[in-house]
XYZ file of C-alpha atoms in Angstrom:
555
model
C 119.855 96.143 103.232
C 121.917 94.019 105.986
C 120.782 94.564 108.901
C 123.373 93.387 112.335
C 120.924 92.597 115.209
C 122.891 95.474 116.930
C 122.858 97.856 114.435
C 120.252 100.329 113.813
C 118.851 101.896 110.208
C 117.875 106.215 110.302
C 115.104 107.296 108.612
C 115.123 110.991 108.456
C 114.756 111.556 111.839
C 113.607 108.022 112.916
C 115.422 105.318 114.244
C 114.664 101.254 114.058
C 116.082 98.968 116.038
C 115.522 95.647 115.213
C 116.904 93.906 117.927
C 114.217 96.039 119.998
C 111.658 96.550 118.126
C 111.650 99.922 118.894
C 111.009 102.960 117.047
C 112.141 106.254 118.481
C 113.180 110.171 116.848
C 114.957 112.835 118.331
C 116.185 110.112 121.486
C 111.835 109.968 121.931
C 110.833 106.394 121.771
C 107.411 106.047 119.990
C 104.834 103.424 120.432
C 104.112 101.370 117.993
C 102.071 97.683 118.277
C 104.170 94.781 117.274
C 102.196 95.273 113.991
C 103.273 98.319 112.921
C 106.888 98.093 113.724
C 106.827 95.080 111.335
C 105.521 96.793 108.624
C 107.674 99.560 108.855
C 111.109 97.657 109.761
C 109.361 95.087 105.938
C 109.267 98.852 103.903
C 112.676 99.742 105.591
C 114.583 96.263 104.875
C 112.287 96.995 101.241
C 113.672 100.305 100.823
C 114.213 102.424 98.335
C 111.422 99.404 97.035
C 107.566 99.756 96.456
C 106.261 96.953 98.204
C 103.454 95.259 97.446
C 100.124 93.779 99.515
C 101.198 90.708 98.421
C 104.581 91.128 99.797
C 103.247 92.706 103.214
C 100.908 89.164 103.912
C 103.838 87.245 102.854
C 106.185 89.732 105.289
C 104.262 91.379 108.006
C 101.085 88.290 107.502
C 103.400 85.420 107.447
C 100.864 84.893 104.790
C 98.209 84.726 106.653
C 95.086 85.114 104.603
C 95.033 89.155 104.930
C 92.393 91.871 103.168
C 94.006 94.526 101.168
C 91.409 97.028 103.651
C 93.662 95.239 106.477
C 96.107 96.739 104.830
C 95.456 99.999 104.185
C 94.360 100.625 107.560
C 97.217 98.949 109.361
C 99.721 101.286 107.097
C 96.705 104.232 108.770
C 97.774 102.960 111.405
C 101.621 103.543 112.001
C 100.911 106.912 110.104
C 98.860 107.612 112.706
C 101.597 106.672 115.182
C 104.133 108.387 113.142
C 102.256 112.259 112.622
C 102.573 111.452 108.526
C 100.248 113.292 107.006
C 99.203 110.889 104.074
C 97.836 113.709 101.518
C 101.969 115.545 102.731
C 103.480 112.288 103.528
C 106.398 112.873 105.458
C 107.834 108.648 105.916
C 105.505 106.386 103.547
C 104.586 107.575 99.783
C 101.416 105.151 98.323
C 101.916 104.251 94.502
C 98.768 103.356 93.987
C 97.840 99.887 92.466
C 101.583 98.467 93.640
C 101.349 99.241 97.740
C 103.979 101.498 99.696
C 107.618 103.106 99.684
C 109.999 104.670 101.604
C 110.307 108.709 100.353
C 113.844 108.593 102.523
C 116.825 106.592 101.817
C 117.648 104.182 104.934
C 120.810 104.785 106.649
C 123.185 102.925 108.803
C 123.756 103.600 111.724
C 127.305 102.392 113.218
C 127.424 100.914 116.073
C 129.840 102.987 117.852
C 127.014 105.307 117.727
C 124.657 103.387 118.177
C 126.006 103.092 121.910
C 126.493 106.831 122.642
C 122.898 106.879 121.623
C 121.543 104.088 123.801
C 122.972 105.620 126.912
C 120.580 108.796 126.088
C 117.791 106.989 125.556
C 117.920 104.830 128.595
C 118.034 108.032 130.759
C 114.739 109.254 128.986
C 114.003 105.484 129.041
C 113.517 105.231 132.576
C 111.183 108.876 132.310
C 109.202 107.403 130.301
C 108.876 103.731 131.938
C 105.511 104.215 133.319
C 103.317 105.926 129.683
C 105.391 103.222 127.734
C 103.639 100.748 130.448
C 100.816 102.154 129.550
C 100.669 102.094 125.838
C 102.546 98.744 125.723
C 99.242 97.242 127.561
C 97.002 99.494 125.159
C 98.549 97.724 122.169
C 98.530 93.932 123.519
C 94.983 94.745 123.541
C 94.676 96.542 120.337
C 96.240 93.826 118.986
C 94.937 91.034 120.783
C 91.685 92.216 119.544
C 92.615 93.257 115.494
C 94.948 90.098 115.034
C 91.634 87.997 115.243
C 89.671 90.959 112.139
C 93.315 90.382 110.231
C 92.847 86.995 110.125
C 89.358 87.426 109.376
C 88.777 87.036 105.547
C 86.751 90.434 104.941
C 85.664 91.782 108.367
C 84.282 94.449 106.249
C 82.542 92.408 103.886
C 81.104 90.237 106.461
C 80.123 93.151 108.318
C 77.745 93.901 105.205
C 76.556 90.548 105.083
C 75.197 91.050 108.491
C 73.675 94.509 107.907
C 71.524 94.594 104.834
C 73.261 92.613 102.055
C 73.035 89.097 103.527
C 69.978 88.714 100.310
C 72.613 88.051 98.181
C 75.239 85.583 99.591
C 75.368 82.198 100.429
C 73.110 80.827 103.002
C 76.630 78.388 103.817
C 79.062 80.482 105.659
C 82.213 78.536 104.393
C 81.013 79.157 100.622
C 80.697 83.234 101.826
C 84.009 83.008 103.120
C 85.763 81.539 99.824
C 83.935 83.711 98.027
C 85.512 86.774 99.936
C 88.985 84.752 99.706
C 88.300 85.005 95.738
C 87.741 88.845 96.002
C 90.722 89.439 98.241
C 93.361 87.551 95.951
C 91.202 89.265 93.324
C 92.131 93.008 94.318
C 95.483 92.070 94.743
C 95.893 91.941 90.520
C 98.897 89.386 90.133
C 99.319 86.831 88.300
C 99.316 83.896 91.144
C 97.253 85.928 93.395
C 94.462 85.898 89.780
C 94.685 81.918 90.499
C 93.657 81.805 93.779
C 91.295 83.529 93.578
C 89.830 81.897 90.913
C 89.994 78.533 93.098
C 88.046 79.765 95.793
C 85.359 81.529 93.283
C 85.451 77.668 92.089
C 85.487 76.193 95.867
C 82.625 78.820 97.202
C 80.542 76.956 93.577
C 80.456 73.636 94.662
C 79.466 74.262 97.997
C 77.074 76.443 96.846
C 75.782 75.228 93.442
C 73.198 78.768 93.619
C 75.825 81.148 94.663
C 75.578 84.316 92.036
C 77.888 86.148 92.765
C 80.694 83.576 93.045
C 79.716 83.479 89.702
C 80.093 86.846 88.969
C 83.635 86.755 90.347
C 84.775 83.781 88.069
C 83.590 85.912 85.782
C 85.862 89.034 86.741
C 89.002 87.629 87.312
C 89.281 84.919 83.541
C 88.335 88.997 82.419
C 91.204 90.142 84.359
C 92.961 86.966 83.179
C 92.741 87.512 79.861
C 93.535 91.342 79.833
C 96.900 91.361 81.506
C 98.381 87.507 81.962
C 96.849 86.086 79.164
C 95.348 86.607 75.684
C 93.208 83.292 75.522
C 89.886 83.731 73.706
C 88.856 81.014 76.164
C 88.812 83.094 79.126
C 86.175 85.380 77.305
C 84.091 82.482 76.783
C 84.807 81.297 80.704
C 83.725 84.929 81.869
C 80.491 85.549 79.082
C 79.068 81.723 80.047
C 80.227 82.210 83.938
C 77.979 86.376 83.570
C 74.866 84.329 82.517
C 74.877 81.904 84.943
C 75.054 83.797 87.548
C 72.386 86.162 85.654
C 70.312 83.403 85.401
C 70.503 82.746 88.962
C 69.428 86.270 90.326
C 68.493 88.607 87.582
C 67.441 91.352 90.091
C 70.848 92.788 91.181
C 73.451 94.845 89.511
C 76.750 93.103 90.238
C 75.218 89.781 87.870
C 74.962 92.565 84.629
C 78.096 94.520 85.520
C 79.719 90.873 85.951
C 78.657 90.834 82.496
C 79.247 94.330 81.216
C 82.756 94.214 81.892
C 83.064 90.536 80.430
C 81.482 92.107 76.485
C 84.090 95.271 77.778
C 87.270 92.687 77.412
C 85.958 90.595 74.228
C 85.413 94.211 72.751
C 81.093 92.913 72.426
C 80.800 97.698 72.382
C 77.090 97.297 72.049
C 76.623 94.406 74.566
C 79.031 96.792 76.735
C 76.948 99.633 76.512
C 74.162 97.664 76.821
C 74.652 95.408 80.210
C 75.769 99.049 81.344
C 72.962 100.263 81.622
C 71.496 97.262 82.836
C 73.771 97.318 85.717
C 72.594 101.650 85.904
C 68.958 101.137 85.654
C 69.132 98.412 88.803
C 72.225 100.955 90.758
C 71.693 104.397 89.255
C 74.824 105.546 91.134
C 77.171 103.104 89.898
C 79.993 104.948 89.379
C 82.024 101.883 87.877
C 79.278 101.482 85.338
C 78.904 105.069 85.066
C 82.829 105.471 84.219
C 82.563 103.449 81.626
C 79.565 103.726 79.985
C 80.837 107.265 79.292
C 84.721 106.177 77.991
C 82.049 103.811 75.619
C 80.527 106.508 73.959
C 83.384 108.870 73.811
C 85.020 105.963 72.168
C 81.669 106.211 69.464
C 81.780 109.749 69.038
C 78.557 110.310 71.323
C 80.179 112.822 73.403
C 76.804 114.249 73.918
C 75.821 111.061 76.021
C 78.836 110.539 77.170
C 79.189 114.112 79.305
C 75.724 113.637 80.365
C 77.466 110.084 81.583
C 80.284 112.065 82.898
C 78.672 114.779 84.788
C 76.378 111.975 86.808
C 79.518 110.693 88.467
C 80.758 112.787 89.033
C 77.323 113.673 90.807
C 77.054 110.456 92.652
C 81.507 109.731 93.395
C 82.836 113.959 93.662
C 85.883 113.080 95.705
C 86.545 110.298 93.375
C 89.686 112.237 90.664
C 88.706 110.331 87.768
C 85.116 111.277 87.056
C 86.545 114.733 86.445
C 88.830 113.498 84.314
C 86.402 111.923 82.339
C 84.810 115.018 81.552
C 88.122 117.120 81.065
C 88.562 114.084 78.055
C 85.791 114.802 76.115
C 86.376 118.316 76.801
C 89.907 117.274 74.815
C 88.029 115.903 71.722
C 85.372 118.548 71.177
C 88.546 120.683 71.271
C 87.628 122.666 74.294
C 91.231 122.845 75.865
C 90.398 125.748 78.137
C 87.775 123.912 80.149
C 89.879 120.512 79.968
C 92.403 122.130 81.930
C 89.855 123.257 84.954
C 88.978 119.731 84.461
C 92.022 118.477 85.486
C 92.637 120.409 88.307
C 90.031 119.995 89.833
C 91.149 116.553 89.753
C 94.580 117.125 90.760
C 93.271 118.799 93.799
C 91.398 116.032 95.199
C 94.488 113.598 94.044
C 97.464 115.195 93.336
C 100.067 112.082 92.570
C 97.638 109.846 90.617
C 98.897 109.196 87.307
C 96.324 108.664 84.938
C 95.247 112.413 85.436
C 98.788 112.895 84.689
C 98.678 111.002 81.663
C 95.526 112.453 80.510
C 97.025 115.664 81.031
C 100.284 114.807 78.789
C 97.773 113.860 76.187
C 96.529 117.532 76.890
C 99.429 119.380 76.366
C 100.398 116.986 72.695
C 97.320 118.285 71.397
C 98.396 122.053 72.387
C 102.608 121.038 70.629
C 103.307 121.791 74.557
C 105.669 118.977 74.228
C 108.229 120.053 77.426
C 105.219 120.508 79.829
C 103.629 116.976 78.308
C 106.534 115.395 79.062
C 106.534 116.787 82.623
C 104.301 114.701 82.919
C 105.163 111.798 81.620
C 108.515 112.065 83.404
C 105.611 112.019 87.163
C 105.072 109.061 85.871
C 107.551 106.973 85.617
C 109.548 108.809 89.079
C 106.277 107.656 91.032
C 105.491 105.013 89.547
C 109.198 103.306 88.336
C 108.395 99.195 87.878
C 104.910 99.753 85.144
C 105.145 100.247 81.552
C 102.969 102.761 81.093
C 105.391 105.924 82.108
C 108.194 104.876 79.489
C 106.114 104.183 76.771
C 104.623 107.601 76.650
C 108.306 109.912 77.045
C 108.595 107.179 74.064
C 105.654 108.854 72.305
C 107.112 112.336 73.119
C 110.950 111.890 72.328
C 109.456 110.129 68.538
C 107.493 113.622 68.579
C 110.884 115.269 68.886
C 112.567 113.202 66.326
C 114.531 111.385 68.978
C 113.829 108.497 67.986
C 117.038 106.630 69.844
C 115.593 107.699 72.961
C 111.891 106.820 72.361
C 113.520 103.317 71.589
C 115.403 103.526 75.017
C 111.931 103.476 76.373
C 109.779 101.599 73.840
C 112.026 98.668 75.440
C 112.450 99.736 78.739
C 108.455 99.195 78.803
C 108.527 96.121 76.952
C 110.919 94.437 79.398
C 108.596 95.530 82.336
C 105.957 94.047 80.717
C 106.267 92.186 77.659
C 102.294 91.803 77.434
C 101.546 95.147 77.373
C 104.212 96.388 75.054
C 105.611 93.570 72.998
C 102.531 93.904 70.006
C 102.716 97.806 69.653
C 105.905 99.262 68.617
C 108.290 96.524 68.334
C 109.360 98.133 64.645
C 110.877 101.233 66.322
C 113.799 98.318 66.479
C 114.511 98.724 62.880
C 116.397 101.495 63.461
C 119.261 100.174 65.762
C 122.347 99.335 64.925
C 123.274 95.202 64.963
C 120.113 93.987 63.900
C 120.168 90.705 62.702
C 117.943 91.542 59.289
C 116.893 88.216 59.226
C 115.367 87.697 63.369
C 114.313 91.424 62.571
C 112.379 90.006 59.759
C 110.788 87.507 61.817
C 110.433 89.575 64.423
C 108.117 92.491 62.553
C 106.679 89.503 60.431
C 104.802 88.093 64.123
C 104.716 91.079 65.063
C 102.403 92.199 61.752
C 100.406 89.119 62.034
C 99.689 89.572 65.762
C 98.470 92.489 65.124
C 96.052 91.888 62.022
C 94.745 89.149 64.557
C 93.941 91.376 67.060
C 91.857 93.147 64.701
C 90.139 89.881 63.332
C 89.135 89.096 67.250
C 88.139 92.748 67.304
C 86.913 94.676 64.470
C 85.722 97.641 66.437
C 88.706 98.079 68.529
C 89.931 101.545 68.260
C 93.111 100.301 69.841
C 93.699 97.692 67.799
C 93.507 100.049 64.546
C 95.416 103.019 66.072
C 98.360 100.319 66.256
C 98.466 98.697 63.134
C 98.418 102.289 62.277
C 101.658 103.531 63.839
C 102.931 100.075 62.720
C 102.564 100.564 58.340
C 103.555 104.930 60.142
C 107.150 103.459 60.786
C 107.431 100.366 57.984
C 107.480 103.692 56.093
C 104.140 102.058 53.931
C 101.804 104.731 53.165
C 99.287 102.949 51.103
C 97.977 100.720 54.438
C 98.603 104.053 56.763
C 96.174 105.837 55.313
C 93.781 102.625 55.107
C 93.352 102.351 58.554
C 93.397 105.671 58.647
C 91.168 105.973 57.035
C 89.105 102.836 59.115
C 89.140 105.705 62.217
C 87.132 107.657 60.232
C 85.156 105.298 59.464
C 84.681 104.941 63.279
C 83.609 108.797 64.354
C 86.812 108.254 65.940
C 88.261 112.759 66.967
C 90.868 110.977 69.206
C 94.160 113.284 69.386
C 95.739 109.950 68.299
C 94.508 110.034 64.814
C 96.201 113.636 63.877
C 100.649 112.096 65.326
C 100.568 109.942 61.976
C 100.372 113.272 60.090
C 102.829 114.810 62.311
C 105.392 112.024 64.165
C 107.174 111.312 60.698
C 107.288 114.857 59.324
C 107.458 113.259 55.223
C 103.595 113.174 55.053
C 102.430 116.122 56.514
C 102.241 118.168 53.175
C 100.970 115.358 51.148
C 97.210 115.396 49.390
C 96.197 112.460 50.783
C 97.394 113.370 54.601
C 96.295 116.589 54.355
C 92.460 115.914 53.435
C 92.600 113.063 56.738
C 93.563 116.158 58.227
C 91.090 118.199 57.230
C 88.285 115.754 57.754
C 89.051 115.139 61.390
C 88.945 118.572 62.070
C 86.141 118.915 60.713
C 84.669 115.731 62.040
C 85.410 117.314 65.374
C 84.016 120.790 64.693
C 80.349 118.966 63.894
C 80.961 117.901 66.999
C 81.242 120.196 68.748
C 78.729 121.810 67.588
C 76.716 118.787 68.222
C 76.205 119.279 72.108
C 74.542 121.605 74.497
C 75.870 125.344 75.599
C 74.488 124.102 79.179
C 76.983 120.944 79.017
C 80.176 123.325 77.935
C 80.509 124.658 81.588
C 83.736 124.450 84.190
C 83.713 122.286 87.540
C 82.577 125.840 89.540
C 79.622 126.216 87.250
C 78.974 122.426 87.454
C 78.464 123.069 91.472
C 76.526 125.174 91.086
C 74.324 124.360 88.494
C 70.992 122.791 89.140
C 71.780 119.355 87.556
C 68.150 118.781 87.262
C 68.612 120.504 84.099
C 71.463 117.461 83.072
C 69.325 114.530 83.600
């Protein structure tokens, strides 16, 4: 959107004048500190797109070192000034994991219209002169103090060091600053910030070779890079070695063991990851991420009793975190207690109605129950709230495939691949078989490349359920019945009962009446019933019953 200096833009009932750095509502001025005004203006100029934290740092803070907490605080201050409720926003929406965007469309107000508004505005401004001067004086003082904070790498972390975590950190101030800068870059989760974070952690280590937390930073950043940007095995080795070095320096703090758990988890070394998570919990029994990840791994291994115990502990430790409740719901989905799964999902939604992962989990439940229209609503929600994320499009594709809408499925899978080639490149490439106009030679080469890549993933991580599921899909699409049966039996051998194991008998209707597939389906169901019977009765409860329960009964 191009603005003339004398032209305002309008957002719902707000009028913004860039030339005078002013904002008004119904002709009444709203006093904003300069940074808050710049933030609103950047959102306005980028509308309707989502504006990431990195973009805000570039356009609002002019590439100064600013933490995510500082950005959140500035958004909070802007919302307070505008009277915007973050739980039910009128102006600014938070897009989890991506940034912020304006809810309403932005309109340009013509110069002629602005002249009419200006005459009325001048009269009202005169009446507000004294109050505005006072507000400006306050905002100048506020900006003076807040700018000092915003140029600090992480003021909250610095305070933490001073008060009670000092023994974990380097005594060298510059090393600490590099470490905190690295953490800030790590939290931005872009490829550029990933590289910047690694440089910061390495500088911290260079200044203080005994700084254990800096090594944990290297471990985390290497694991993140492997997961999201480069599938290079040397990154996994770097992550593991950095974490082991951190433990050798500080075996007494949970952060070093958590870094090792993450490195093992990323490398699909599941037994080692579980052991490392347990070590974290032996030091910090309420560490929410370790409780969540260990519960997830136990669930994948079919240890639903242990998974539920951990999930309940996570709910107890972090009752305001919605994903704690989702973990319980996921267990109940796998156990076939669908009504309970619905109740736990509802509790999660009451805490975070716009959380895409909750919607994803609800989508899975509806698929399990064959409520495809309800599942599609959840998937469409993910796409609407995160239009630049591959995940939503992929699941819309899954549903279209279940409904027999193959062309729609392919379109959505392609959208997912265009948004994130690393995420979707080798997951459903074979669907392009049915698209007209494909070059047979190129198509065959692409299929062979995908097949080799999938097999290489399994060779690297033989117990990876996700990779086995992907190759099952590949063989289902390419109608390789023998290989599909082989890999589905692999899932059974691993004790896997997740809903996706059943999809292969339904997606491609040609198999669902064949004896081999009927036998497999019955084995999945038998395994699930055994699991249901193995769970102690006091773990089969609703959120309300959990709140009323004496927690010592399940500890």
